[in-house]
Coordinates of C-alpha atoms and ligand atoms in Angstrom, one line a residue:
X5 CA 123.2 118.8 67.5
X6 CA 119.9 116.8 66.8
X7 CA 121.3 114.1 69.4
X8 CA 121.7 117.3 72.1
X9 CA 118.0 118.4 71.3
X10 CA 116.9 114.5 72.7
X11 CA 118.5 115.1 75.4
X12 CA 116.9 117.9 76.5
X13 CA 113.5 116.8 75.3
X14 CA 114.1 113.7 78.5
X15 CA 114.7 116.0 80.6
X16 CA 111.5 118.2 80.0
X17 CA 109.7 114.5 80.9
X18 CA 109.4 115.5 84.8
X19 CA 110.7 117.6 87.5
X20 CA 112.9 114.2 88.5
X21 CA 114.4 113.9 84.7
X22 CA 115.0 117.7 85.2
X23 CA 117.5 117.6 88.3
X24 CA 119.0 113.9 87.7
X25 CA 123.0 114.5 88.1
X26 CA 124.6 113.1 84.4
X27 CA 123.3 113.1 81.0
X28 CA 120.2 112.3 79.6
X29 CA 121.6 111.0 76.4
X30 CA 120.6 108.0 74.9
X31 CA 122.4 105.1 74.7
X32 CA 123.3 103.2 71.4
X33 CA 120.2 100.9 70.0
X34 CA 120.6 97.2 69.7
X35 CA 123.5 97.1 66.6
X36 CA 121.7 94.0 64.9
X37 CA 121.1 89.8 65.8
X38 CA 122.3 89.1 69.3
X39 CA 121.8 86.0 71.2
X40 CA 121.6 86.3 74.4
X41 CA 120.6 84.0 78.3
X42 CA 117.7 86.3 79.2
X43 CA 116.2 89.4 76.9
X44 CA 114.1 91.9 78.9
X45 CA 112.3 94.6 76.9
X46 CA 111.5 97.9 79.3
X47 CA 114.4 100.3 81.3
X48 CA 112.3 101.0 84.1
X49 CA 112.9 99.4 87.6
X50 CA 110.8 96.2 87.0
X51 CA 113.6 95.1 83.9
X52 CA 116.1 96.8 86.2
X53 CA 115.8 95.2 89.3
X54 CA 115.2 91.8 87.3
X55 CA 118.9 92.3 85.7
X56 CA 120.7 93.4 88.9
X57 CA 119.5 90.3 91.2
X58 CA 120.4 88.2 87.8
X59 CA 123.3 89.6 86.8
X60 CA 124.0 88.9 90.9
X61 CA 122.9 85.3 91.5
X62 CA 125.0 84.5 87.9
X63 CA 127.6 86.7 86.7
X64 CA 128.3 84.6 83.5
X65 CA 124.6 85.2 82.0
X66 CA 124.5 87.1 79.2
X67 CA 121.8 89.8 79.6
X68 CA 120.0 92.4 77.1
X69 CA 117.4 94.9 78.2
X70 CA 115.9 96.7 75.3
X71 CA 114.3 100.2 75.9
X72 CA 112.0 102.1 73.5
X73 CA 113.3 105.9 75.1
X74 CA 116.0 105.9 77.4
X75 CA 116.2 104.1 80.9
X76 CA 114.0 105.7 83.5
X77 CA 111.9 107.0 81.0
X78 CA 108.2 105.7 82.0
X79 CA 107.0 105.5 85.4
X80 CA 109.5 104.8 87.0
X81 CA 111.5 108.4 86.3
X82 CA 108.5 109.8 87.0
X83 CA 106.6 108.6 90.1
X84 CA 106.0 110.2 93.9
X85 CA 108.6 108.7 95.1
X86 CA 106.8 106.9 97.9
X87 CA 109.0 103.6 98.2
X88 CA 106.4 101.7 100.0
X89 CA 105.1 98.7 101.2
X90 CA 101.8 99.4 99.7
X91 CA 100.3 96.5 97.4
X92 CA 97.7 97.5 95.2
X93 CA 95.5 94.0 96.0
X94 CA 94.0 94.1 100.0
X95 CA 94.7 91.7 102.6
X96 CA 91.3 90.6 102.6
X97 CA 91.3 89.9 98.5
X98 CA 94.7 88.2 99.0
X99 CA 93.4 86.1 101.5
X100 CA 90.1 85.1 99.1
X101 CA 92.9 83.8 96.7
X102 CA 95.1 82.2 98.6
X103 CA 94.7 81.9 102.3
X104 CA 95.3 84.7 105.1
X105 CA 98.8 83.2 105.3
X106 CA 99.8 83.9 102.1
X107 CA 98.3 87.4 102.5
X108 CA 99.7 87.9 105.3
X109 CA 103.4 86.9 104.3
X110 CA 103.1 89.2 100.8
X111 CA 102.8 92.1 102.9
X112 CA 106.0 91.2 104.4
X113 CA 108.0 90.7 101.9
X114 CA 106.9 94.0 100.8
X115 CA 108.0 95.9 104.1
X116 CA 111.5 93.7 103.5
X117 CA 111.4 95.4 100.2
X118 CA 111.4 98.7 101.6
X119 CA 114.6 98.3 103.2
X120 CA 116.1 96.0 101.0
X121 CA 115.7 99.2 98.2
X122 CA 117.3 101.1 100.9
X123 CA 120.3 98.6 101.1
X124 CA 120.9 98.3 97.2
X125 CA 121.2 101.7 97.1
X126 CA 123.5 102.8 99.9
X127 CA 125.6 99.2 98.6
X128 CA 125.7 100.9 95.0
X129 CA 126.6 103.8 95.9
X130 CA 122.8 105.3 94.1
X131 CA 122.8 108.5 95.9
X132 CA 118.5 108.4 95.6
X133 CA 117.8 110.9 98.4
X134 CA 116.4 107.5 100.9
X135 CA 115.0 108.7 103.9
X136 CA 112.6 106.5 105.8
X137 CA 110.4 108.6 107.3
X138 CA 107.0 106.2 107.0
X139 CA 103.6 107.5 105.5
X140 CA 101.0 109.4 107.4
X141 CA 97.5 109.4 106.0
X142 CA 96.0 112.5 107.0
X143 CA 91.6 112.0 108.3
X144 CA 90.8 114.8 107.2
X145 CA 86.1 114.1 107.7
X146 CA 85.0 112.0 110.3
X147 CA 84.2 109.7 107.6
X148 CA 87.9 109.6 106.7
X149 CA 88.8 108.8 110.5
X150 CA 86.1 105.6 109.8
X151 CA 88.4 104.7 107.0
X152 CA 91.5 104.9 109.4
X153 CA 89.8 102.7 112.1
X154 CA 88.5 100.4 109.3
X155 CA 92.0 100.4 107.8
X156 CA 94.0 100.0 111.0
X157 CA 91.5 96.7 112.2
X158 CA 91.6 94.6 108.7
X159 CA 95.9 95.6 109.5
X160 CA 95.5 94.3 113.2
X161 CA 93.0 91.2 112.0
X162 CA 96.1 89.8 109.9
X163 CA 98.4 90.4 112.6
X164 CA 100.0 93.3 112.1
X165 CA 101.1 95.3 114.9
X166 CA 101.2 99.3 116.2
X167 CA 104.7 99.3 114.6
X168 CA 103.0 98.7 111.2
X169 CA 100.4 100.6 111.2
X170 CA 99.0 103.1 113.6
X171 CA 96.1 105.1 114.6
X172 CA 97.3 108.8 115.1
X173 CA 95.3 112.1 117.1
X174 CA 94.8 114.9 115.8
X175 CA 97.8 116.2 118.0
X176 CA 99.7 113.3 116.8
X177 CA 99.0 114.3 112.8
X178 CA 100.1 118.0 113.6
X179 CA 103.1 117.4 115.3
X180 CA 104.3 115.8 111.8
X181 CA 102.4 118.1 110.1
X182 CA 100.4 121.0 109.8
X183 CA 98.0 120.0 107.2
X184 CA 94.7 122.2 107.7
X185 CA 91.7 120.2 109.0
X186 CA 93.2 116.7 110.6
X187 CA 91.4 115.3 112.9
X188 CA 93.5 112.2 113.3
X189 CA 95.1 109.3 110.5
X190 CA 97.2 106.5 110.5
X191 CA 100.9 106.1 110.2
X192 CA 103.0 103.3 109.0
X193 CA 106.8 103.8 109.6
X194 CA 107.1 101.1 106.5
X195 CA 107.8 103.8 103.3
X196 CA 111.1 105.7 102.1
X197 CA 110.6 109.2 99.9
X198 CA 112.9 108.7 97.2
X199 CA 114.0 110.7 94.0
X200 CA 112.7 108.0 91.3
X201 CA 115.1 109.0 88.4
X202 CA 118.1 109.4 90.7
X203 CA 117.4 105.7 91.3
X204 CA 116.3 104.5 88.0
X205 CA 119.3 106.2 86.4
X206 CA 121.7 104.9 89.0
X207 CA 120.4 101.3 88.5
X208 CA 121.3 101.7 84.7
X209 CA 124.9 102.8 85.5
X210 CA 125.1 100.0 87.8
X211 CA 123.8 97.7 85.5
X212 CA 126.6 98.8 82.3
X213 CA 129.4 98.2 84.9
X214 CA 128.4 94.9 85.3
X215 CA 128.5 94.2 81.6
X216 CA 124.7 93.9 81.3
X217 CA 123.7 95.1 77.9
X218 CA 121.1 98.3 77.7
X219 CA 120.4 99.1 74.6
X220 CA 118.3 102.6 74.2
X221 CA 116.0 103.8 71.7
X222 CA 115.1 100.1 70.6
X223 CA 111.6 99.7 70.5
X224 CA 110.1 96.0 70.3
X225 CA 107.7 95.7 67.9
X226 CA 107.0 91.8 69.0
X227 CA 107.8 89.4 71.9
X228 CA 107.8 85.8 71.6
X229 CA 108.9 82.6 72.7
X230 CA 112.3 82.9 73.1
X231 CA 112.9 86.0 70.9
X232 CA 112.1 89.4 71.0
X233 CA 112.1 91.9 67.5
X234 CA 113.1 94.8 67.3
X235 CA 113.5 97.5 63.6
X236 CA 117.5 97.1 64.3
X237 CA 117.9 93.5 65.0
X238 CA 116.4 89.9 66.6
X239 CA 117.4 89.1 70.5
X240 CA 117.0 85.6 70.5
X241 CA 117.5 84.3 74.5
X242 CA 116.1 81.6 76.3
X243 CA 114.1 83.5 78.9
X244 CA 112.5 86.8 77.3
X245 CA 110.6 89.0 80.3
X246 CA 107.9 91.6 79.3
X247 CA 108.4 94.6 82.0
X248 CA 106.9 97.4 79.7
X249 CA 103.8 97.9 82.4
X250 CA 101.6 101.2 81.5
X251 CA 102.7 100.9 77.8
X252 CA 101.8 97.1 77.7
X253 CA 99.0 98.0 75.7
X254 CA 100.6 98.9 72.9
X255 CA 102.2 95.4 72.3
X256 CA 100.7 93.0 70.1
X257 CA 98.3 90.9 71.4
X258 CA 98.1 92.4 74.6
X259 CA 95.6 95.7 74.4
X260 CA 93.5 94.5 77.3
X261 CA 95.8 93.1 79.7
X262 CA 96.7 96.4 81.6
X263 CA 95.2 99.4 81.4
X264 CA 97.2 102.8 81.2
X265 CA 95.7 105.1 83.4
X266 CA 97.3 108.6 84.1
X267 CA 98.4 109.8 87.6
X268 CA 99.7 113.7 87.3
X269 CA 101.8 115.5 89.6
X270 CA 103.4 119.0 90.0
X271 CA 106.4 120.5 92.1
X272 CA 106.5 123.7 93.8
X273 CA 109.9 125.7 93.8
X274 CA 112.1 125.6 96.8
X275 CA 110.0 126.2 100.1
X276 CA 111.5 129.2 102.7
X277 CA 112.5 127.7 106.2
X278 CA 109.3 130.0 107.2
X279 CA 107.0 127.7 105.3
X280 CA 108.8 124.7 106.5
X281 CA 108.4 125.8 109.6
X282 CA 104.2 125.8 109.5
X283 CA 104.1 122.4 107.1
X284 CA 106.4 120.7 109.4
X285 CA 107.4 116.7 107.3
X286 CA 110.7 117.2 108.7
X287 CA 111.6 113.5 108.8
X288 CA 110.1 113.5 105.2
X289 CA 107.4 111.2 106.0
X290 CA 105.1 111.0 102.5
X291 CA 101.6 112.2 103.2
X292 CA 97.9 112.1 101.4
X293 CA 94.3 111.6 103.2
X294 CA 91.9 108.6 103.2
X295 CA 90.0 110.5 100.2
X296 CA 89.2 107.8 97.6
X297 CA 90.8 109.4 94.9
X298 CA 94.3 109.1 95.6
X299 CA 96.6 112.2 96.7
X300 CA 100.5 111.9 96.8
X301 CA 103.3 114.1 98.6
X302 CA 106.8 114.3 99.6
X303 CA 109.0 117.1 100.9
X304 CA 112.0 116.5 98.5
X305 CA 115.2 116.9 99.4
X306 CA 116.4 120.3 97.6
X307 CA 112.9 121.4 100.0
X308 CA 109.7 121.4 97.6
X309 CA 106.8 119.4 97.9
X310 CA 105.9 117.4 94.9
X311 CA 102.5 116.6 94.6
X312 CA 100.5 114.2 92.5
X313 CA 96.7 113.0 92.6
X314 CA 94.6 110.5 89.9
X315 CA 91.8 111.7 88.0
X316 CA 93.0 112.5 84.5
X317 CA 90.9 110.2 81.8
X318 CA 91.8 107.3 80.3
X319 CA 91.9 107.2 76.7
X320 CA 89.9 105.3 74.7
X321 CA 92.2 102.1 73.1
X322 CA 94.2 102.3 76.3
X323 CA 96.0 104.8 73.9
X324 CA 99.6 106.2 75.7
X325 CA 100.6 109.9 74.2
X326 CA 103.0 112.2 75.4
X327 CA 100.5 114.7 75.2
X328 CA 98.1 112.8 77.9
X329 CA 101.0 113.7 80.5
X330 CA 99.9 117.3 80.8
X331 CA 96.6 118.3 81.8
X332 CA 96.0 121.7 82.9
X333 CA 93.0 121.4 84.2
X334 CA 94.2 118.4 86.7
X335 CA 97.6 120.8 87.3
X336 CA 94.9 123.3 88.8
X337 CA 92.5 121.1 90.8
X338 CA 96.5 119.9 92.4
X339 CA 97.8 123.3 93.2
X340 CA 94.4 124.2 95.0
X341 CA 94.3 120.9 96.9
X342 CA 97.7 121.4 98.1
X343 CA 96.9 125.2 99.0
X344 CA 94.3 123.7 101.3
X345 CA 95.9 121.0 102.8
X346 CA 98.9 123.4 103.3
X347 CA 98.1 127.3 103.0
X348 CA 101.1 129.1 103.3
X349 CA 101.5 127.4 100.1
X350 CA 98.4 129.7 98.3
X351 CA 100.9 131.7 96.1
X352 CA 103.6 129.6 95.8
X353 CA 105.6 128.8 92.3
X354 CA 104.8 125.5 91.0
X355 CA 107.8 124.9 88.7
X356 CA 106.7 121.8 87.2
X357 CA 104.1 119.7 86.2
X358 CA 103.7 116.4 84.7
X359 CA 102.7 112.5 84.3
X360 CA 102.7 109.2 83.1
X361 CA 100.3 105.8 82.8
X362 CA 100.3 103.7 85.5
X363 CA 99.6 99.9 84.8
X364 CA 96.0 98.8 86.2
X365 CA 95.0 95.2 85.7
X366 CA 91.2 94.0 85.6
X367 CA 91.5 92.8 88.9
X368 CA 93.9 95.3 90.4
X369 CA 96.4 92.4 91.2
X370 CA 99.6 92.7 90.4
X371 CA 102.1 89.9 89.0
X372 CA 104.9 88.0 88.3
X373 CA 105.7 84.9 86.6
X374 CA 107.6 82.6 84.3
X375 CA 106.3 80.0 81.6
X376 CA 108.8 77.5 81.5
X377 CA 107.9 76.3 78.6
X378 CA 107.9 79.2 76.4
X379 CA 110.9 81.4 78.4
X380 CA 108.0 84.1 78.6
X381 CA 107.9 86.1 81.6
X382 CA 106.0 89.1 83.2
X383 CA 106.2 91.3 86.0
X384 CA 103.2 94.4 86.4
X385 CA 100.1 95.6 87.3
X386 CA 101.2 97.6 90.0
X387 CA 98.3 100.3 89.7
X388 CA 100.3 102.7 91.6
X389 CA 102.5 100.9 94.0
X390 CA 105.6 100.1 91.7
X391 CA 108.6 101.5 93.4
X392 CA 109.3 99.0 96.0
X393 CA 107.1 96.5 94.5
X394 CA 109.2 96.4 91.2
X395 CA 112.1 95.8 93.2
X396 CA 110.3 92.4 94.8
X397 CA 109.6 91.3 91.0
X398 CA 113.1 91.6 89.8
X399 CA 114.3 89.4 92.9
X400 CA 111.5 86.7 92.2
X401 CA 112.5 86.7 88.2
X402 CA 115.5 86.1 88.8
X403 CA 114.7 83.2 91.5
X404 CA 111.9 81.8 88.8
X405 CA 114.7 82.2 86.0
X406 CA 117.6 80.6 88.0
X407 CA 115.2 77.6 88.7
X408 CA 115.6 78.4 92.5
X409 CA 112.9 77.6 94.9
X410 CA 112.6 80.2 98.0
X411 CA 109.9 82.1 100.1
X412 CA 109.7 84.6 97.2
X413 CA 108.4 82.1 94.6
X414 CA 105.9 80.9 96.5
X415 CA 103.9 84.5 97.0
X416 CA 100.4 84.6 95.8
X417 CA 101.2 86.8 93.3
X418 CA 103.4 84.7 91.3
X419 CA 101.9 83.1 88.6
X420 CA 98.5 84.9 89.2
X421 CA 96.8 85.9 86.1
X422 CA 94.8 89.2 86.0
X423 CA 91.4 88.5 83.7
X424 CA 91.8 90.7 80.5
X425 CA 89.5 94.0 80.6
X426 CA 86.4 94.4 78.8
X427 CA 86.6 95.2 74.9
X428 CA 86.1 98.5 73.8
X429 CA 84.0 101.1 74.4
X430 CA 83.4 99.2 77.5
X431 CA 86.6 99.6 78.8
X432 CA 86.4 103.4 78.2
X433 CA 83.2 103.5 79.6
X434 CA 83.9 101.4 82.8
X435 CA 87.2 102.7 83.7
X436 CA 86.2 106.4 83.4
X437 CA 82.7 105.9 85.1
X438 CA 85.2 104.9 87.9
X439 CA 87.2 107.6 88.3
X440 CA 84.4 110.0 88.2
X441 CA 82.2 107.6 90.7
X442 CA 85.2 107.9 93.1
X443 CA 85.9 112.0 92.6
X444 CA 82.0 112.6 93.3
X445 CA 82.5 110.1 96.4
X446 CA 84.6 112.7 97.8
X447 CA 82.5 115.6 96.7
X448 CA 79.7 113.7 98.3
X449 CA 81.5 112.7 101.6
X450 CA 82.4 116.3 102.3
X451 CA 79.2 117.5 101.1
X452 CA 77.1 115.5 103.6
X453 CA 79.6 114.0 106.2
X454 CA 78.3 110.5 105.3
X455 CA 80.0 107.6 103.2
X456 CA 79.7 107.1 99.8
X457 CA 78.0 103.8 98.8
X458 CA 78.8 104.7 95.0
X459 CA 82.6 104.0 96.0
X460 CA 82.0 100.9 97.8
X461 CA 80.3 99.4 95.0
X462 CA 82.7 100.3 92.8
X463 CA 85.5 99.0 94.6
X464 CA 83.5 95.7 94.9
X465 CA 83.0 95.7 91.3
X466 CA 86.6 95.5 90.7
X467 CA 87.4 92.9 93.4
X468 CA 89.4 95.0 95.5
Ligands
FAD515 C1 103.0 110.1 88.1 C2 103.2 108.8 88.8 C3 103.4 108.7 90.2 C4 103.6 107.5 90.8 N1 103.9 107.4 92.1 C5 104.2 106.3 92.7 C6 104.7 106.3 94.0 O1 104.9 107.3 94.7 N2 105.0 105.1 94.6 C7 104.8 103.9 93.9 O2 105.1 102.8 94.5 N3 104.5 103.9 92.6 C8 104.2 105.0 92.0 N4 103.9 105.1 90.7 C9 103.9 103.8 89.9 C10 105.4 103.3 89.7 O3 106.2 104.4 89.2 C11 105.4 102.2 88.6 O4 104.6 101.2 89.1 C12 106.8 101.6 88.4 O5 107.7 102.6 88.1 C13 106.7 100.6 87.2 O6 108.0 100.3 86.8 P1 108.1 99.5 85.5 O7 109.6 99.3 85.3 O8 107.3 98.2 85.6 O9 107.5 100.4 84.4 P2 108.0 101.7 83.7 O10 108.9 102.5 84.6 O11 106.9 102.4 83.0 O12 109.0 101.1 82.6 C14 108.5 100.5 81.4 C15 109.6 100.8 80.3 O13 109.3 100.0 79.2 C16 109.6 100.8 78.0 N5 108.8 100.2 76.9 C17 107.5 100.1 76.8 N6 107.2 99.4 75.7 C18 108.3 99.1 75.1 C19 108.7 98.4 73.9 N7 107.7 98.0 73.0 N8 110.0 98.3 73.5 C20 110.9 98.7 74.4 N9 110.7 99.4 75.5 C21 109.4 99.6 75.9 C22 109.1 102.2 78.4 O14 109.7 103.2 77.6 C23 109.5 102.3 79.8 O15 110.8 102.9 80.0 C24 103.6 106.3 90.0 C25 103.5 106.3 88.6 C26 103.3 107.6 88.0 C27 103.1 107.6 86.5

């Protein structure tokens, strides 16, 4: 009876959680001392990924993936779905760290990932609702259709071509479209909507029938050189991988290597073919505008729009609560934002609404790497550009962890390592002064039809 009440507790997590196909029950904890080849602590698709291309490249390692909740249960149940090619460090700071080569080929690999999810998942049989129908960013001020230009020319400066990214018209953005007020955008054909826990679930099913070991409701209470610790029992492995990203926080001795910061979305109910007919997205392309403040969409498959947008604080101790994933004053300021982008949507049910930290390093660089001498590995930092990117970290761990030397390795991420943030209050300070800098940059932009300087400095402050 109690064990049914979890259960439906998960599924309350998100609309995704809430219309996954099998059950949300947990799986047995670790039973007590296991030794193991590689230990992973974290279910979502970072410690998935890792163990599928492992469990691939060597069929006779022994594998055990730990998970506080159940599998799927952080970010990556929860997210917008948009499997891009987005990574959450520029061309132009990639190149400052390691050559416009390097930038150039990590961006890539990261529109190889896009399909390579795409193949996994039809090869698996994970039935995740893929449908590449690219991104269009909707310019929406002319200052937004600077951004575009600006956007499109650092794209075309690095050698990537119309059939990366693209400059759309206005007639162009409507015809995919009918967002209210677009005077143009960009469109990259290099992004798949997806339904996050269909594939983070699927992944764990696929991961049991290969005889990896996914113990749930085990939280770790330490990591360390070749042994993690958990209230149940000691995995003791010779490669131990850390892929707990917006909760990293909470680990001992790592509070200011990634900051949790919230993203929040909501779904509408089912949408009438009427409404379909005016919002258009019938290829399922995901959309948002160049505001700075990020907006997220996707037409889903069963025909809602689920909707997400930053802006919720962060909390001071990089704290992580279930009660941070609902805010109802963010849940508002998204239902009117869609209403204008879309208004045949003014009175529509919203069905659900929810959210989760996403992992932001100092330096907004995400990660991945191996310490051979200690086993340790990482892979994070995604800010909020984990879907496909996860999926390109559990292929490089399991190069780096196999000992095998190939294009992957030698990205500039791997290896990189994110300064810590700032101590407290600082950190509190600085990272919400940010997020309300970049929501009056908006304000501001619309206001007076002029760019925000406020957001470029900020966005130079980070390193960018
Ligand atoms: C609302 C929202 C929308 C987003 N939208 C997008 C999007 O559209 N596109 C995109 O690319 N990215 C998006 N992201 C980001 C993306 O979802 C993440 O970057 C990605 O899922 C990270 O995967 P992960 O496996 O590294 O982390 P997670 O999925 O968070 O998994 C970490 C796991 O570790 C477990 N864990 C943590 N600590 C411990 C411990 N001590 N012991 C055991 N287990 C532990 C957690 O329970 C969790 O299951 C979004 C994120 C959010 C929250």
């Amino acid at each position: 009876m109690v064990r049914m009440r979890e259960a439906d507790k998960y599924r309350k997590l998100s609309f995704w959680h809430d219309t996954v196909p099998g059950s949300l029950e947990p799986g047995k904890p670790l039973p007590g001392d296991v030794d193991a080849d590689v230990a992973i602590v974290g279910a979502g698709y970072t410690g998935m990924w890792t163990a599928y291309y492992l469990s691939q490249a060597d069929p006779g390692l022994k594998i055990v993936i730990c998970e506080r909740e159940i599998a799927g249960f952080g970010a990556s149940g929860r997210n917008g779905g948009w499997c891009s090619a987005l990574f959450p460090a520029s061309l132009g700071k990639l190149e400052r760290m390691a050559g416009a080569g390097a930038a150039t080929a990590m961006y890539r690999a990261m529109q190889a990932t896009v399909d390579e999810v795409g193949r996994v998942t039809a090869a698996e049989g994970i039935d995740c609702h893929y449908a590449k129908g690219g991104t269009v960013e909707f310019a929406r001020s002319e200052v937004q259709l600077e951004r575009a230009a600006e956007d499109v020319a650092e794209s075309r400066s690095f050698g990537f071509g119309e059939e990366d990214l693209r400059l759309m018209s206005a007639v162009e953005a409507r015809e995919l479209a009918g967002a209210t007020g677009a005077l143009g955008g960009t469109f990259t054909p290099h992004c798949a909507a997806i339904h996050p826990a269909r594939l983070a679930r699927g992944l764990a099913s696929v991961l049991r029938a290969r005889g990896v070991s996914l113990f749930e409701r085990t939280p770790v209470a330490e990591i360390g050189p070749r042994r993690l610790v958990t209230a149940t029992g000691t995995v003791r492995a010779r490669y131990v991988i850390r892929a707990t990203e917006g909760y990293t926080a909470l680990l001992p001795g790592q509070r200011r290597s990634i900051a949790p910061v919230y993203s929040l979305m909501i779904a509408t109910a089912p949408l009438p073919e009427a409404a379909w007919a005016q919002i258009g997205l019938t290829s399922r392309p995901t959309f948002g505008d160049l505001r700075h403040l990020i907006i997220y969409g996707q037409r889903t498959a069963d025909g809602r729009l689920a909707f997400g947008g930053r802006g919720a604080p962060y909390h001071l101790g990089s704290a992580v609560r279930p009660s941070f994933d609902r805010v109802p004053a963010v849940f508002t300021a998204l239902r009117h934002t869609l209403a204008e982008l879309f208004p045949v949507l003014a009175d529509v049910e919203v069905t659900h609404g929810w959210g989760g930290p996403i992992g932001v390093p100092r330096d907004w660089c995400a990660s991945v790497g191996l310490d051979r001498a200690t086993g340790l590995g990482w892979a994070g930092g995604y800010v909020g550009d984990g879907v496909a990117t996860t999926n390109l970290a559990g292929r490089t761990l399991a190069d780096l962890i196999t000992g095998t030397d190939s294009e992957l390795t030698r990205l500039p991420w791997v290896g990189h390592r994110s300064p810590q943030w700032e101590p407290e209050p600082l950190r509190w300070l600085g990272v919400n002064a940010g997020l309300q800098t970049m929501a009056w940059a908006d304000r501001h932009e619309a206001r007076t039809g002029r760019p925000s300087r406020a957001a470029r400095a900020v966005s130079r402050f980070l390193g960018v």
